Coordinates of C-alpha atoms in Angstrom, one line a residue:
Chain A
M18 CA -139.7 15.7 144.1
I19 CA -140.8 17.8 141.8
K20 CA -144.6 18.8 141.1
L21 CA -145.0 19.0 137.5
P22 CA -147.8 21.3 136.9
P23 CA -151.5 19.7 136.5
G24 CA -151.7 18.6 132.9
M25 CA -147.8 17.8 132.7
D26 CA -147.8 15.1 134.1
W27 CA -149.6 13.1 131.0
V28 CA -147.5 15.2 128.7
W29 CA -144.5 13.5 130.4
R30 CA -146.3 10.3 130.3
H31 CA -146.8 10.1 127.3
L32 CA -143.3 11.6 125.9
S33 CA -141.4 9.1 127.9
L34 CA -143.7 5.9 126.6
T35 CA -143.3 7.9 122.8
M36 CA -139.8 6.8 123.7
A37 CA -139.7 4.0 124.4
I38 CA -142.1 2.1 122.1
I39 CA -141.7 4.7 119.1
V40 CA -138.6 6.1 119.2
F41 CA -136.0 3.6 120.6
P42 CA -137.6 0.9 118.0
V43 CA -137.1 2.7 115.1
L44 CA -133.5 3.6 115.7
F45 CA -132.6 0.3 117.3
S46 CA -134.1 -1.6 114.6
A47 CA -132.2 0.5 111.5
V48 CA -129.1 -0.4 113.7
T49 CA -129.4 -4.2 113.2
A50 CA -131.1 -4.9 109.9
E51 CA -127.8 -2.7 108.7
V52 CA -125.2 -4.7 110.6
A53 CA -127.4 -7.7 109.9
F54 CA -126.7 -6.7 105.9
E55 CA -123.6 -6.2 106.5
R56 CA -123.0 -9.4 108.0
S57 CA -125.3 -11.2 105.7
K58 CA -122.2 -10.5 102.5
S59 CA -119.9 -12.9 104.4
L60 CA -119.1 -16.3 103.3
E61 CA -120.0 -18.2 106.4
F62 CA -123.3 -16.5 106.7
C63 CA -124.3 -17.8 103.6
A64 CA -122.6 -21.4 103.9
S65 CA -124.4 -21.6 107.5
C66 CA -128.1 -22.9 105.0
H67 CA -126.9 -26.3 104.2
V68 CA -128.2 -25.5 100.6
M69 CA -124.9 -24.4 100.1
T70 CA -122.9 -26.6 101.3
P71 CA -122.2 -28.0 98.1
Y72 CA -120.9 -24.6 96.5
V73 CA -119.1 -24.1 99.9
E74 CA -117.1 -27.0 99.7
G75 CA -116.5 -26.3 95.6
L76 CA -114.5 -23.0 96.8
K77 CA -113.4 -24.6 99.3
E78 CA -111.5 -28.2 97.7
P79 CA -107.8 -27.9 98.0
G80 CA -106.6 -27.8 93.8
S81 CA -109.7 -27.0 92.0
E82 CA -110.2 -25.8 88.8
L83 CA -113.5 -24.9 89.2
L84 CA -113.1 -20.5 88.7
A85 CA -115.2 -19.6 92.0
A86 CA -112.5 -22.0 94.1
K87 CA -109.8 -20.1 91.9
H88 CA -111.1 -17.2 92.8
Y89 CA -111.6 -18.1 96.1
Q90 CA -108.1 -20.0 96.8
Y91 CA -105.6 -17.5 95.3
R92 CA -107.2 -14.7 96.8
R93 CA -108.7 -12.6 94.1
I94 CA -111.1 -11.8 96.2
N95 CA -110.4 -11.2 100.5
H96 CA -113.6 -10.8 101.3
N97 CA -117.7 -11.6 100.7
Q98 CA -116.4 -13.4 98.5
C99 CA -120.5 -15.0 97.5
Y100 CA -121.8 -11.1 97.7
T101 CA -118.7 -9.5 95.4
C102 CA -120.4 -12.3 92.8
H103 CA -123.5 -12.9 93.7
A104 CA -124.5 -8.4 93.7
D105 CA -125.3 -6.7 90.6
Y106 CA -123.2 -2.9 90.5
D107 CA -125.8 -0.8 90.2
L108 CA -127.9 1.6 91.9
F109 CA -130.8 -1.2 93.0
G110 CA -128.1 -4.6 93.3
P111 CA -127.2 -4.1 97.0
A112 CA -130.7 -4.0 97.7
K113 CA -132.0 -6.3 95.7
A114 CA -129.3 -8.2 97.1
K115 CA -130.4 -7.7 100.6
A116 CA -134.3 -8.7 99.2
N117 CA -133.6 -11.6 97.7
G118 CA -131.8 -12.3 100.2
L119 CA -134.7 -12.6 102.8
K120 CA -137.0 -13.7 99.8
H121 CA -134.3 -16.8 100.1
M122 CA -134.3 -16.9 104.2
A123 CA -138.2 -17.0 103.9
H124 CA -138.1 -20.3 101.6
Y125 CA -135.5 -21.6 103.4
Y126 CA -137.7 -21.8 106.8
L127 CA -140.4 -21.2 105.6
G128 CA -141.8 -22.5 103.1
K129 CA -140.4 -25.6 100.1
P130 CA -136.7 -24.5 99.5
R131 CA -136.9 -24.2 95.6
K132 CA -134.3 -25.5 93.4
I133 CA -130.6 -23.0 93.6
A134 CA -130.3 -21.2 90.0
L135 CA -129.6 -17.9 89.3
Y136 CA -132.5 -15.2 88.6
K137 CA -130.7 -13.7 85.4
P138 CA -128.2 -15.3 83.2
F139 CA -125.0 -14.2 84.9
P140 CA -123.7 -10.6 83.2
N141 CA -120.0 -10.2 82.3
S142 CA -120.3 -6.9 84.0
H143 CA -120.1 -8.6 87.6
C144 CA -116.1 -10.2 86.6
L145 CA -115.5 -6.6 84.5
Q146 CA -115.6 -4.8 87.8
C147 CA -112.5 -5.7 88.5
H148 CA -111.3 -7.2 86.0
D149 CA -111.8 -5.1 82.5
G150 CA -108.9 -2.2 82.7
A151 CA -106.6 -5.3 84.3
R152 CA -103.2 -5.1 82.3
S153 CA -104.3 -9.3 82.3
F154 CA -107.5 -9.3 80.7
V155 CA -106.8 -5.8 78.1
Q156 CA -103.7 -7.6 77.0
A157 CA -104.1 -11.1 76.8
E158 CA -104.3 -12.5 73.5
A159 CA -107.2 -14.5 73.7
H160 CA -109.3 -11.6 74.7
K161 CA -108.2 -8.5 71.9
D162 CA -110.2 -9.8 69.4
I163 CA -113.6 -11.1 71.7
M164 CA -113.5 -7.3 73.4
E165 CA -116.6 -5.7 72.5
E166 CA -118.3 -8.7 72.5
I167 CA -117.4 -9.4 75.8
R168 CA -117.9 -5.8 77.5
S169 CA -121.9 -5.4 75.4
D170 CA -122.2 -8.8 77.3
G171 CA -122.6 -11.1 74.1
M172 CA -120.4 -13.4 74.4
K173 CA -120.2 -15.1 78.5
C174 CA -117.6 -15.1 80.2
I175 CA -118.2 -17.9 81.9
D176 CA -118.6 -19.9 78.8
C177 CA -114.8 -19.6 78.5
H178 CA -113.6 -19.6 82.4
G179 CA -116.2 -22.2 84.1
P180 CA -116.9 -24.4 85.3
V181 CA -117.9 -21.8 87.8
H182 CA -120.0 -24.0 90.8
P183 CA -119.8 -27.7 91.3
S184 CA -123.7 -27.6 90.1
H185 CA -122.2 -26.8 86.2
V186 CA -120.3 -29.1 86.9
E187 CA -123.0 -31.3 87.4
K188 CA -124.9 -30.0 84.7
A189 CA -121.7 -30.8 82.3
Q190 CA -121.8 -34.6 82.8
Chain B
M50 CA -150.9 2.4 133.0
N51 CA -153.5 0.2 131.3
A52 CA -152.9 -2.7 129.6
R53 CA -152.8 -1.6 126.4
R54 CA -149.6 0.2 127.3
R55 CA -148.4 -2.7 129.1
F56 CA -149.3 -5.0 125.7
A57 CA -147.5 -2.1 123.8
L58 CA -144.9 -1.9 125.8
F59 CA -144.4 -5.7 126.3
C60 CA -143.9 -6.6 122.4
T61 CA -141.3 -3.6 121.7
F62 CA -139.5 -5.3 124.6
L63 CA -139.8 -8.7 122.9
G64 CA -139.0 -6.9 119.6
T65 CA -136.4 -5.6 121.7
M66 CA -135.1 -9.1 122.7
I67 CA -135.2 -10.7 119.4
A68 CA -133.0 -8.1 117.8
F69 CA -130.5 -8.8 120.1
V70 CA -130.0 -11.9 119.2
C71 CA -129.3 -11.3 115.8
L72 CA -127.1 -8.6 116.8
Y73 CA -124.9 -11.2 118.7
K74 CA -124.9 -13.9 116.2
T75 CA -126.3 -13.3 112.5
T76 CA -127.5 -16.1 111.3
P77 CA -130.0 -17.1 109.3
L78 CA -132.2 -18.0 111.6
S79 CA -132.3 -15.0 114.0
M80 CA -132.5 -12.5 111.0
M81 CA -135.1 -14.2 109.9
A82 CA -136.5 -13.9 113.6
F83 CA -135.4 -10.1 113.3
F84 CA -137.5 -8.8 110.3
N85 CA -140.4 -11.3 111.1
G86 CA -140.7 -11.2 114.7
S87 CA -139.2 -7.8 115.9
L88 CA -140.2 -5.8 112.7
L89 CA -143.5 -7.0 113.7
L90 CA -144.0 -7.0 117.3
Y91 CA -142.5 -2.9 116.8
L92 CA -144.9 -2.5 114.8
L93 CA -147.6 -3.9 116.7
G94 CA -146.8 -2.2 119.5
M95 CA -146.6 1.1 117.7
L96 CA -150.1 0.8 116.8
V97 CA -151.6 -0.4 120.6
Y98 CA -149.4 2.3 121.8
L99 CA -150.6 4.9 118.8
Y100 CA -154.0 3.3 119.0
D101 CA -154.9 3.7 122.9
V102 CA -152.8 7.9 123.3
F103 CA -156.2 8.4 120.3
T104 CA -158.6 7.3 122.9
S105 CA -157.1 8.8 125.8
I106 CA -157.6 12.1 123.2
Q107 CA -160.7 11.9 123.2
S108 CA -161.6 10.9 127.0
L109 CA -159.7 14.4 127.7
K110 CA -161.9 16.2 125.3
S111 CA -165.0 14.9 126.5
K112 CA -164.5 15.8 129.7
G113 CA -163.8 19.0 129.0
R114 CA -160.2 18.9 130.1

């Protein structure tokens, strides 16, 4: 057995403990958080909270005319359908979506779930992220005269293309 | 190994087990458990261990080693 010089056993013991109690948890939590956040973007993850059931059922309803259902059923968005439309596209958008998601989960499990509502009116920039520049959008007769208003959020896409989710249908009725 | 170090290691172990569940199957519940359980346990373990190191250094100093 290797005999450590005096004092070295103390250093060696603390080095091992530092690795186990400080370094390992920092690295392991970073990996877990990243994997969990990535998986939490999926539709299945959102659907696992029962408050989201009507929204997910609305997406999958055969022949539905809801905007979200058309995006889902025609595979206009291939993966992470909820996240793609509901996360902001600015610098802090993904971080903000993650923080809000954690807040929603805390409300769901620890507190009283509140009524589901958007934090702010749905911005056109979320739609334009994919549609702007697309031939079907730019060349559409209905868009030509109001293009600037659409781009400046003066006129909302969902005013004409809604309803988006079943809750909007209920509200409208 | 003293009680504080054992406690810190236990917290780290428990935190790791919860994190493993979240890694194995990420659900809202396992994710909540990770963010509210694992991270706090890790933090608690680190603080207890750092306190132990600090007191250990103080005692070595007082012994003049």
